[in-house]
Amino acid sequence: MAAILNRRVLVLNQSYEPLMIIGAKRAIILVLNEKVEAVENYRENIHSAYLSLPLPSVIKLKYYARVQRKNIVLSRKNILKRDNHTCQYCRAKSVPMTIDHIKSKKHGGEDTWENLVAACVPCNTKKGNQPLNESGFQLLKKPRKPTMILHLQKYVKQFQSSWRPYLFMQEKN
Ligand SMILES: [Zn+2]
């Protein structure tokens, strides 16, 4: 029971717009309080002395919530997530990752979504403080601030495949 309560649940606005991800425990409370309805369920059921109900995987608010778009926090973790833990210079993956300032701090480069990328240690060291165009390095893609949908998509794992249609991620053929 404890383990399944750690499952993640995707919350949609009444309009089906993806809003956030919460823990199963909180989701169940919302379902029981009739604030939301379950749209998709995991295969498991929640059992207690008083109730048995399917563990929700996607829930939808019953009333439209005017939400202030939450900003995705600029953090090391979120930069790595945006860049799929892949060095943005050489595509290395599954190696120790650092955060590189494209324009180095020394040259006035700031801590922004557009100036920070995931980089492996060798690339980061080799590039050093050189300006990008003089360093011989090229970025895989232009770094941007991730949208909430893109950010939420990174949470989708195999067992959350039920989320895909709601995050515009239909299976590729
Ligand atoms: Zn690299």
Tab-separated table of C-alpha atoms and ligand atoms in Angstrom:
chain	number	residue	atom	x	y	z
A	1	MET	CA	0.000	0.000	0.000
A	2	ALA	CA	2.736	2.455	0.982
A	3	ALA	CA	4.547	2.014	-2.323
A	4	ILE	CA	1.540	2.677	-4.476
A	5	LEU	CA	0.777	5.808	-2.491
A	6	ASN	CA	4.057	7.144	-3.839
A	7	ARG	CA	2.713	6.924	-7.370
A	8	ARG	CA	2.360	10.136	-9.295
A	9	VAL	CA	-0.922	11.470	-10.537
A	10	LEU	CA	-1.409	13.927	-13.371
A	11	VAL	CA	-3.880	16.714	-12.604
A	12	LEU	CA	-5.884	18.272	-15.436
A	13	ASN	CA	-7.936	21.397	-15.319
A	14	GLN	CA	-11.620	21.069	-16.105
A	15	SER	CA	-10.606	21.967	-19.660
A	16	TYR	CA	-8.219	18.974	-19.768
A	17	GLU	CA	-5.251	21.294	-19.686
A	18	PRO	CA	-2.412	19.610	-17.778
A	19	LEU	CA	-1.714	21.474	-14.567
A	20	MET	CA	0.640	19.564	-12.342
A	21	ILE	CA	1.705	16.282	-10.883
A	22	ILE	CA	0.845	15.325	-7.332
A	23	GLY	CA	1.271	12.313	-5.110
A	24	ALA	CA	-1.359	9.576	-5.069
A	25	LYS	CA	-2.235	10.259	-1.452
A	26	ARG	CA	-3.243	13.833	-2.203
A	27	ALA	CA	-5.070	12.722	-5.335
A	28	ILE	CA	-7.155	10.203	-3.402
A	29	ILE	CA	-8.163	12.855	-0.882
A	30	LEU	CA	-9.278	15.092	-3.752
A	31	VAL	CA	-11.281	12.232	-5.267
A	32	LEU	CA	-12.926	11.444	-1.920
A	33	ASN	CA	-13.765	15.111	-1.402
A	34	GLU	CA	-15.349	15.087	-4.844
A	35	LYS	CA	-13.191	17.992	-6.009
A	36	VAL	CA	-11.947	15.963	-8.933
A	37	GLU	CA	-12.927	12.993	-11.001
A	38	ALA	CA	-10.642	10.188	-12.002
A	39	VAL	CA	-10.113	10.097	-15.759
A	40	GLU	CA	-7.636	7.228	-15.873
A	41	ASN	CA	-6.660	4.697	-13.258
A	42	TYR	CA	-3.693	2.527	-12.512
A	43	ARG	CA	-4.366	-1.185	-12.385
A	44	GLU	CA	-4.120	-1.342	-8.609
A	45	ASN	CA	-6.855	-0.651	-6.104
A	46	ILE	CA	-6.574	1.216	-2.856
A	47	HIS	CA	-7.985	-0.769	0.037
A	48	SER	CA	-8.674	0.349	3.532
A	49	ALA	CA	-11.117	-0.642	6.209
A	50	TYR	CA	-13.629	1.799	4.781
A	51	LEU	CA	-13.134	1.865	1.090
A	52	SER	CA	-11.767	0.300	-1.997
A	53	LEU	CA	-11.208	2.361	-5.087
A	54	PRO	CA	-8.966	2.248	-8.118
A	55	LEU	CA	-5.731	4.179	-7.780
A	56	PRO	CA	-6.146	7.185	-10.068
A	57	SER	CA	-3.409	8.060	-12.566
A	58	VAL	CA	-5.070	11.064	-14.212
A	59	ILE	CA	-7.612	13.255	-12.443
A	60	LYS	CA	-9.586	16.230	-13.683
A	61	LEU	CA	-10.867	19.152	-11.659
A	62	LYS	CA	-14.647	19.404	-11.567
A	63	TYR	CA	-14.499	23.179	-11.628
A	64	TYR	CA	-12.289	25.281	-13.831
A	65	ALA	CA	-9.364	26.643	-11.875
A	66	ARG	CA	-7.906	29.936	-12.890
A	67	VAL	CA	-4.335	29.072	-12.455
A	68	GLN	CA	-1.422	31.288	-12.465
A	69	ARG	CA	1.059	29.474	-14.635
A	70	LYS	CA	3.635	28.196	-12.245
A	71	ASN	CA	7.090	29.044	-13.336
A	72	ILE	CA	9.421	26.127	-13.673
A	73	VAL	CA	12.229	26.814	-11.275
A	74	LEU	CA	15.608	27.379	-12.843
A	75	SER	CA	17.679	24.746	-11.109
A	76	ARG	CA	20.428	22.291	-11.884
A	77	LYS	CA	17.906	19.459	-11.674
A	78	ASN	CA	15.508	21.112	-14.094
A	79	ILE	CA	18.248	22.031	-16.595
A	80	LEU	CA	19.376	18.407	-16.608
A	81	LYS	CA	15.798	17.277	-17.032
A	82	ARG	CA	15.206	19.687	-19.909
A	83	ASP	CA	18.381	18.445	-21.613
A	84	ASN	CA	17.548	14.773	-20.935
A	85	HIS	CA	20.772	14.355	-18.958
A	86	THR	CA	22.597	14.605	-22.270
A	87	CYS	CA	25.709	16.684	-22.881
A	88	GLN	CA	24.549	19.436	-25.206
A	89	TYR	CA	27.922	19.475	-26.959
A	90	CYS	CA	28.821	15.812	-27.568
A	91	ARG	CA	25.569	13.906	-26.770
A	92	ALA	CA	27.252	11.946	-23.977
A	93	LYS	CA	24.694	10.382	-21.647
A	94	SER	CA	24.956	8.450	-18.402
A	95	VAL	CA	28.166	10.240	-17.446
A	96	PRO	CA	28.691	12.761	-14.654
A	97	MET	CA	26.997	15.938	-15.812
A	98	THR	CA	27.812	19.560	-15.105
A	99	ILE	CA	26.005	22.745	-15.961
A	100	ASP	CA	27.824	24.908	-18.490
A	101	HIS	CA	27.382	28.632	-18.961
A	102	ILE	CA	27.324	29.005	-22.752
A	103	LYS	CA	28.546	32.544	-22.298
A	104	SER	CA	30.843	32.249	-19.323
A	105	LYS	CA	30.216	34.164	-16.142
A	106	LYS	CA	33.565	35.800	-16.685
A	107	HIS	CA	32.175	37.343	-19.873
A	108	GLY	CA	28.954	38.444	-18.262
A	109	GLY	CA	26.977	35.279	-18.951
A	110	GLU	CA	23.958	34.996	-16.703
A	111	ASP	CA	22.100	32.199	-14.982
A	112	THR	CA	19.211	31.866	-17.420
A	113	TRP	CA	17.450	29.050	-19.247
A	114	GLU	CA	19.005	30.346	-22.466
A	115	ASN	CA	22.553	30.435	-21.112
A	116	LEU	CA	22.747	27.186	-19.145
A	117	VAL	CA	23.046	23.708	-20.597
A	118	ALA	CA	23.949	20.222	-19.458
A	119	ALA	CA	27.551	19.399	-20.320
A	120	CYS	CA	29.789	16.447	-19.560
A	121	VAL	CA	32.915	17.133	-17.572
A	122	PRO	CA	35.362	16.799	-20.509
A	123	CYS	CA	33.374	19.201	-22.729
A	124	ASN	CA	32.901	21.708	-19.943
A	125	THR	CA	36.590	21.622	-19.089
A	126	LYS	CA	37.696	21.846	-22.697
A	127	LYS	CA	35.377	24.713	-23.504
A	128	GLY	CA	36.338	26.605	-20.380
A	129	ASN	CA	35.639	30.321	-20.629
A	130	GLN	CA	35.972	30.562	-24.389
A	131	PRO	CA	33.130	32.196	-26.263
A	132	LEU	CA	31.029	29.518	-27.961
A	133	ASN	CA	31.908	30.596	-31.512
A	134	GLU	CA	35.625	30.446	-30.755
A	135	SER	CA	35.505	27.203	-28.794
A	136	GLY	CA	34.842	24.828	-31.675
A	137	PHE	CA	31.820	23.505	-29.783
A	138	GLN	CA	28.302	23.494	-31.140
A	139	LEU	CA	25.067	23.160	-29.250
A	140	LEU	CA	22.741	20.280	-30.092
A	141	LYS	CA	19.837	22.686	-29.838
A	142	LYS	CA	19.119	26.206	-28.793
A	143	PRO	CA	18.312	26.113	-25.089
A	144	ARG	CA	14.969	27.556	-24.078
A	145	LYS	CA	12.844	27.815	-21.047
A	146	PRO	CA	10.786	24.610	-20.972
A	147	THR	CA	7.046	24.886	-21.193
A	148	MET	CA	4.993	23.254	-18.456
A	149	ILE	CA	3.798	20.564	-20.842
A	150	LEU	CA	7.336	19.757	-21.899
A	151	HIS	CA	8.361	19.686	-18.275
A	152	LEU	CA	5.527	17.354	-17.287
A	153	GLN	CA	6.299	15.098	-20.236
A	154	LYS	CA	9.633	14.287	-18.664
A	155	TYR	CA	7.801	12.602	-15.805
A	156	VAL	CA	6.067	10.112	-18.015
A	157	LYS	CA	7.377	6.658	-17.392
A	158	GLN	CA	6.215	3.317	-18.662
A	159	PHE	CA	3.634	2.825	-15.945
A	160	GLN	CA	2.278	6.294	-16.567
A	161	SER	CA	1.545	5.604	-20.210
A	162	SER	CA	-2.056	6.580	-19.478
A	163	TRP	CA	-0.840	10.176	-19.217
A	164	ARG	CA	0.426	10.326	-22.765
A	165	PRO	CA	-2.728	11.431	-24.568
A	166	TYR	CA	-3.183	14.261	-22.077
A	167	LEU	CA	0.341	15.531	-22.597
A	168	PHE	CA	0.106	15.385	-26.383
A	169	MET	CA	2.429	12.409	-26.515
A	170	GLN	CA	0.618	9.819	-28.549
A	171	GLU	CA	2.675	6.716	-29.136
A	172	LYS	CA	4.982	6.940	-32.106
A	173	ASN	CA	4.594	4.204	-34.678
B	1	ZN	ZN	30.289	16.399	-23.765
